Short mmCIF file of C-alpha atoms in Angstrom, two decimals:
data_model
loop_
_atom_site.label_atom_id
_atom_site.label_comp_id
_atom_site.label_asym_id
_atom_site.label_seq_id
_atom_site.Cartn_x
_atom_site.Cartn_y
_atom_site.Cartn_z
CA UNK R 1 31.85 -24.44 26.52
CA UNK R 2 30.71 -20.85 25.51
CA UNK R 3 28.91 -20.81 22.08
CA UNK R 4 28.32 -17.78 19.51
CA UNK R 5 24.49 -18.58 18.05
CA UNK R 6 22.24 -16.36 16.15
CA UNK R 7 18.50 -17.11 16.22
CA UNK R 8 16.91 -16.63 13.15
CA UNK R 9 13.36 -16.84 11.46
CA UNK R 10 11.90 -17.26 7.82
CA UNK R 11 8.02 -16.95 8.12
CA UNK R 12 8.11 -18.22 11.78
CA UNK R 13 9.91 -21.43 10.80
CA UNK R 14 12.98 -20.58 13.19
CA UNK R 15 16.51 -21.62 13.56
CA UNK R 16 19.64 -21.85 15.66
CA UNK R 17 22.64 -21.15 13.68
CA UNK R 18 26.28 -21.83 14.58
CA UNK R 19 29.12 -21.31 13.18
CA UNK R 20 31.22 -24.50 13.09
CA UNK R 21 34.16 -24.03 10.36
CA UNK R 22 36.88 -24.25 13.14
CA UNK R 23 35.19 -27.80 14.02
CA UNK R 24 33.85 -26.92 17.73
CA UNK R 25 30.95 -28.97 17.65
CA UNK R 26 31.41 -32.60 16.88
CA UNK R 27 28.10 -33.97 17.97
CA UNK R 28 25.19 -32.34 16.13
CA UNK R 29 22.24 -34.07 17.11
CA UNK R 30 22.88 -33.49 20.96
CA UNK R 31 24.09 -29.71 20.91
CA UNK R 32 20.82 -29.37 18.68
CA UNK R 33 18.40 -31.13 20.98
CA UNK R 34 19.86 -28.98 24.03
CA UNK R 35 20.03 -25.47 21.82
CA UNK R 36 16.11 -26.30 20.60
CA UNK R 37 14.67 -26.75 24.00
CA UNK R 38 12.23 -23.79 24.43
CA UNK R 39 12.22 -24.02 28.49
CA UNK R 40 15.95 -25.01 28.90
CA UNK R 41 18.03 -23.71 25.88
CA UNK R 42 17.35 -20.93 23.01
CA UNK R 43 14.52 -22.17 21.55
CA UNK R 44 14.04 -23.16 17.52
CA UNK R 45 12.43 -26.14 14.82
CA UNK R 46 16.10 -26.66 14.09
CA UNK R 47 20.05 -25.73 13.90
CA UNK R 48 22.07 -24.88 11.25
CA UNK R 49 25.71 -25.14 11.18
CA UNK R 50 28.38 -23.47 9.15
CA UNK R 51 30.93 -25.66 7.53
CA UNK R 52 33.51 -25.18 4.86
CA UNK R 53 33.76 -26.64 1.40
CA UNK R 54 35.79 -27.46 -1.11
CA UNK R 55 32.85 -27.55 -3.70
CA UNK R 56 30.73 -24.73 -2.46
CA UNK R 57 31.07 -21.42 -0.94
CA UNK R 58 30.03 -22.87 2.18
CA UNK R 59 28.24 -26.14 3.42
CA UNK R 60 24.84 -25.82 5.31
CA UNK R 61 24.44 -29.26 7.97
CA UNK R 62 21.07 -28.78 9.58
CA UNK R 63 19.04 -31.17 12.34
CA UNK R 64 15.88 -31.08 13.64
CA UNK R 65 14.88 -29.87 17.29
CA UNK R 66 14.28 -33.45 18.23
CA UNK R 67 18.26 -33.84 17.09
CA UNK R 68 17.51 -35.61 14.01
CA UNK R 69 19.34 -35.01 10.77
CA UNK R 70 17.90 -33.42 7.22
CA UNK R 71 19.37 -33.08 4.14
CA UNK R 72 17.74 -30.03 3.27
CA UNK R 73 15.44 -27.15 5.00
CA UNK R 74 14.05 -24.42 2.32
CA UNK R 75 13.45 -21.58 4.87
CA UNK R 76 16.50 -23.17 6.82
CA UNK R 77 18.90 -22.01 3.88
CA UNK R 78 17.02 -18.49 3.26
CA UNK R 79 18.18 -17.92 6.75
CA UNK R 80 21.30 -19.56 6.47
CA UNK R 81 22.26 -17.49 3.26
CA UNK R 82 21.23 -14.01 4.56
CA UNK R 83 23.87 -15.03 8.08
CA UNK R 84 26.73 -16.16 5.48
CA UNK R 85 26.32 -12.82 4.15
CA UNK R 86 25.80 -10.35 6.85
CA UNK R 87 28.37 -11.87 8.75
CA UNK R 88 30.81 -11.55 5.60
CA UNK R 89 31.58 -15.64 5.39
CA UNK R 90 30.09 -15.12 1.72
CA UNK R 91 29.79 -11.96 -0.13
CA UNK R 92 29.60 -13.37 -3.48
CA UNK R 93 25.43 -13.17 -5.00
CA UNK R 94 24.44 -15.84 -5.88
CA UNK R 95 25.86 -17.90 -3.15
CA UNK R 96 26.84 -21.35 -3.70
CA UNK R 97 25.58 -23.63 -0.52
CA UNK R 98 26.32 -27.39 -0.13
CA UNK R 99 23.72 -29.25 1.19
CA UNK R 100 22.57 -32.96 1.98
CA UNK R 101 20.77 -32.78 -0.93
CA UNK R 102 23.31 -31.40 -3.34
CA UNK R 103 24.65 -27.87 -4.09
CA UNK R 104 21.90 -24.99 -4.30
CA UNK R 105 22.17 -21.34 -5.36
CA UNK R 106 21.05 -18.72 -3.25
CA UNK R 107 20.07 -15.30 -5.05
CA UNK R 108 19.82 -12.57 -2.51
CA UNK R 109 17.63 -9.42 -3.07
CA UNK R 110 19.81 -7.01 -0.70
CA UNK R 111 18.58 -3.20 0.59
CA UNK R 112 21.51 -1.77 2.30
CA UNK R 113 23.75 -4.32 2.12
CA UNK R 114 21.02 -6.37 4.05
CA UNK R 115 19.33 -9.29 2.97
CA UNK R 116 15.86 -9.00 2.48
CA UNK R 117 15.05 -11.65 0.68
CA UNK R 118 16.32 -14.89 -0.68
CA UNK R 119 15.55 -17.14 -4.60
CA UNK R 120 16.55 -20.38 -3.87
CA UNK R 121 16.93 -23.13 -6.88
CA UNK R 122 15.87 -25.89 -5.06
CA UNK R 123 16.82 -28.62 -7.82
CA UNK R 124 13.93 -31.08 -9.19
CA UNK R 125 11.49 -33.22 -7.44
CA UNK R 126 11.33 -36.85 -7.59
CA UNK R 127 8.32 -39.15 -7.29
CA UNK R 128 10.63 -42.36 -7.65
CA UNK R 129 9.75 -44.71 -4.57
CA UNK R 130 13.00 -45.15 -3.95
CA UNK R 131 14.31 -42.12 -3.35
CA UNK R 132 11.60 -41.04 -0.75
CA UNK R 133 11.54 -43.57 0.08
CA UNK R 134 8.52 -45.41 0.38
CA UNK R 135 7.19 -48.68 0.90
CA UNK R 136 7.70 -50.51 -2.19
CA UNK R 137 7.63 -50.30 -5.65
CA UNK R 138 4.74 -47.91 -6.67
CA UNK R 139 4.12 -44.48 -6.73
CA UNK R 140 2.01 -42.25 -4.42
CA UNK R 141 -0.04 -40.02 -6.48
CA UNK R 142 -3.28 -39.30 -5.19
CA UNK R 143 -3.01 -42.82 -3.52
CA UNK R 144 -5.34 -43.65 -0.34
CA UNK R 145 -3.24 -44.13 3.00
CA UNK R 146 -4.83 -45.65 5.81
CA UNK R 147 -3.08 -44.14 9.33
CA UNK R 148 -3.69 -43.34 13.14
CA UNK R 149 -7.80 -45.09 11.39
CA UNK R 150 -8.60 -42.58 9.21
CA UNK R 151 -8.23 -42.51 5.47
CA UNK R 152 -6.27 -40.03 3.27
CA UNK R 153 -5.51 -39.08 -0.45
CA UNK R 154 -1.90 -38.12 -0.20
CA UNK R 155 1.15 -37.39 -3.28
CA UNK R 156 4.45 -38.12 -1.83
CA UNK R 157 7.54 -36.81 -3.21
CA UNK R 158 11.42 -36.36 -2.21
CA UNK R 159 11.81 -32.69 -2.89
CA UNK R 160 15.23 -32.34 -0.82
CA UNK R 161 13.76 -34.06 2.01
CA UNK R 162 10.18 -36.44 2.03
CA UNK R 163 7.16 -35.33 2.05
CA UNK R 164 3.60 -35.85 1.70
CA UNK R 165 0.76 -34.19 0.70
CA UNK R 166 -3.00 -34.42 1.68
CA UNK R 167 -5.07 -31.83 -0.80
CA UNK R 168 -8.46 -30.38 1.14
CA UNK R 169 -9.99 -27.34 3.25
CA UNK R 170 -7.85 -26.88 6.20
CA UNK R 171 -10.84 -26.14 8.05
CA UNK R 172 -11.35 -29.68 8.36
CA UNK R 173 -7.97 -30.72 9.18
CA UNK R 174 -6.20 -31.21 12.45
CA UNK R 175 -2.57 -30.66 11.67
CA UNK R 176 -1.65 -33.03 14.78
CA UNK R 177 -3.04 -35.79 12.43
CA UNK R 178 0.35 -35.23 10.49
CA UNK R 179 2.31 -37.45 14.05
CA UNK R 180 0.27 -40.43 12.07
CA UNK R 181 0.79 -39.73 8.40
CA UNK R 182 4.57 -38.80 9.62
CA UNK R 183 5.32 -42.04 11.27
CA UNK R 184 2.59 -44.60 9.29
CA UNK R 185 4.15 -48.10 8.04
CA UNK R 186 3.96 -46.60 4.38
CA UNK R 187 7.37 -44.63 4.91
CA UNK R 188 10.55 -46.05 6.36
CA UNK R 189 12.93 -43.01 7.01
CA UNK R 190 9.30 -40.89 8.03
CA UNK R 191 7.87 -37.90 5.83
CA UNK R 192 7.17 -34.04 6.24
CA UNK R 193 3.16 -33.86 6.03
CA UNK R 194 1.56 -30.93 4.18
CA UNK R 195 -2.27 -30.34 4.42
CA UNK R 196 -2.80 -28.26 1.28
CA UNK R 197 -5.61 -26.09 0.29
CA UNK R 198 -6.02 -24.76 -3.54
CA UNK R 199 -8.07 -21.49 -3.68
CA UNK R 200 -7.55 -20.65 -6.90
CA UNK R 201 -4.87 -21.75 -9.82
CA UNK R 202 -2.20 -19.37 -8.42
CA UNK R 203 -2.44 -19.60 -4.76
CA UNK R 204 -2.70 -21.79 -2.24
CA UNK R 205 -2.69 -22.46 1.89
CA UNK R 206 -0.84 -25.29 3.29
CA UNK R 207 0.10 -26.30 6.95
CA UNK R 208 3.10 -28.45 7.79
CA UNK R 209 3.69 -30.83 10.08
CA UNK R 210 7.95 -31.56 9.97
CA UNK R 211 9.29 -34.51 10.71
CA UNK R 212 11.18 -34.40 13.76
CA UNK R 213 10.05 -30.91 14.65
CA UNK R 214 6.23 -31.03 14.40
CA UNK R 215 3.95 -28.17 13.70
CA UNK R 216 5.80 -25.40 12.20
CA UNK R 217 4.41 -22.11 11.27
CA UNK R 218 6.39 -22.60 7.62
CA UNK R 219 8.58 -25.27 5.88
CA UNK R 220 9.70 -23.97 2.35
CA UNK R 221 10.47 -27.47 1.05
CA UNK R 222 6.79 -28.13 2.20
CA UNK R 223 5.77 -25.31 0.19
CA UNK R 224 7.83 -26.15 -2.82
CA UNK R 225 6.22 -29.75 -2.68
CA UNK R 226 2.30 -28.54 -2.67
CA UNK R 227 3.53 -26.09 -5.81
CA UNK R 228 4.73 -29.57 -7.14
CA UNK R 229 1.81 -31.36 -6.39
CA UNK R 230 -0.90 -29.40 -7.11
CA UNK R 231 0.50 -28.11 -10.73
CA UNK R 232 1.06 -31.66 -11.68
CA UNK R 233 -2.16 -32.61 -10.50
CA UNK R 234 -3.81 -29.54 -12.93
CA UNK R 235 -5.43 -27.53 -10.26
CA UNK R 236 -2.51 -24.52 -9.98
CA UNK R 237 -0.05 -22.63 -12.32
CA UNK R 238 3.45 -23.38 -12.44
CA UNK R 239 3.86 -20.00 -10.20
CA UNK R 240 1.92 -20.11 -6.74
CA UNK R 241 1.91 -17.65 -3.98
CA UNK R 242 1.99 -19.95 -0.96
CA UNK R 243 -0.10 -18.96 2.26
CA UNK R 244 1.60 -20.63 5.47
CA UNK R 245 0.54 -20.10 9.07
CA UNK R 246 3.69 -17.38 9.25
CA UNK R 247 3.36 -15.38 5.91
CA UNK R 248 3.78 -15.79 2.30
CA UNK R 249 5.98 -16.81 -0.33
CA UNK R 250 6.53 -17.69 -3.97
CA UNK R 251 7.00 -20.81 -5.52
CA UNK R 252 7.70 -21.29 -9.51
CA UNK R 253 7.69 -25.02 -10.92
CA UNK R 254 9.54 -25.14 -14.04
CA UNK R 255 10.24 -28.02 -16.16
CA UNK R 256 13.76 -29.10 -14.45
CA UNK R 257 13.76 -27.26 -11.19
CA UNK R 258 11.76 -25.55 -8.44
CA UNK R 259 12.13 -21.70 -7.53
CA UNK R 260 11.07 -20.38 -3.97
CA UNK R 261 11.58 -16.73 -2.96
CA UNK R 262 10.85 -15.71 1.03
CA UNK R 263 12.22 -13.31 3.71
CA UNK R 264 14.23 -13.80 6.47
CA UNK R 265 15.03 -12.17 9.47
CA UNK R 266 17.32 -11.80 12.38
CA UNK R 267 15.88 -12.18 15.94
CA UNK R 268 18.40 -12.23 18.33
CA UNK R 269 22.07 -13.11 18.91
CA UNK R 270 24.21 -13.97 21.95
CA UNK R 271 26.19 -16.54 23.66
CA UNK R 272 24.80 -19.56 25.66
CA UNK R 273 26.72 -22.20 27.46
CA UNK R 274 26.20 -25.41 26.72
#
């Protein structure tokens, strides 16, 4: 079979994405594990396919290199919004995009009828145990985790998908020490891992390690949950310029929903046979 892809990248967190609304692909994860490979197929931290809906203007389905599923990907659906557009699947602004983790808006700053960047309403956080989920009935804020023998302060939170975050100079973190925090006994279904550092109360650094991808150079949920995190906590403003390994972006906190705005760009398109 002969597929049309287009690889895409928001701050170096990079994606596949296919366009599936005449139902070609019926097995996800293994089309995605074969399309992520960076020696034998395109190369990416995930896919992203196209879908119709009813209740959207479109329906995002993304999985993870390792051919896992995830509700939601916040650089995933930057890059997913600016290919709905330039490809003229949705030329509305905003653009409504269904998503494992509900329906999200996606406001597009355009330049020449090209996307250049992308405000994404990412919904509201949850702490709730449950919904992480976590081992049982009490929250993680600023809770000590013991994994892979070492100790850590860590806030977890579902913010579209889990994730975890351990506050501290990256200088003194090893962000391969997110494969223990990722897979420890304290989460069931696994959690993102953010190692976040606050330099001053409206910016801060954080590197990501994704579940089911690994070390990415950005994850915008991630980034959205240290914003969280660290506002609740007292130590940043409800508006943070985030610092990840591949650039920058902003993230607001209000009082019932989360704002992140970040680029996007093309890299290359083509066919591959799979």
């Amino acid at each position: 079979m002969i597929l049309d892809f287009l690889k895409i990248e928001g701050l170096g967190n990079d994606f596949v994405v296919i366009d599936n609304r005449e139902n070609i692909i019926k097995d996800y994860s293994l089309i995605t594990r074969k399309l992520c490979s960076r020696r034998f197929g395109i190369g990416g931290d995930g896919v992203l396919f196209v879908e119709n809906s009813e209740e959207a203007d479109c329906e995002m389905i993304i999985y993870n290199a390792d051919g896992s599923y995830a509700a939601m990907c916040g650089n995933g659906i930057r890059c997913f919004a600016k290919y709905v557009y330039e490809k003229k699947i949705c030329m509305c602004n905003p653009i409504t995009i269904k998503t494992g983790d509900g329906i999200k808006k996606a406001y597009l700053e355009l330049e020449n009828d090209k996307v250049e960047n992308v405000k994404i309403n990412m919904g509201k956080e949850s702490f709730n145990p449950k919904n992480i989920p976590l081992v049982g009935e009490e929250e993680f804020i600023n809770k000590t985790i013991v994994a892979g023998n070492k100790e850590y302060r860590v806030t977890s939170l579902l913010m579209g998908v889990p994730h975890t975050v351990v506050l501290g100079a990256l200088k003194d973190i090893d962000i391969n020490e997110g494969a223990f925090i990722e897979k420890s006994e304290y989460f069931p279904k696994g959690t993102n891992v953010n190692f976040c550092e606050v330099i001053n109360n409206e910016y801060i650094k954080v590197k990501t390690w994704e579940r089911g991808a690994g070390a990415t150079l950005a994850c915008g949920t991630g980034s959205c949950a240290c914003a969280v995190v660290t506002s609740k906590l007292g130590l940043t403003n409800n508006k943070v310029t985030v610092e990840v390994p591949g650039g920058k972006m902003m993230v607001e906190v209000n009082e019932n929903e989360v704002y992140m705005i970040g680029p996007c760009n093309i890299v290359f398109e083509g066919t591959i046979e799979i």
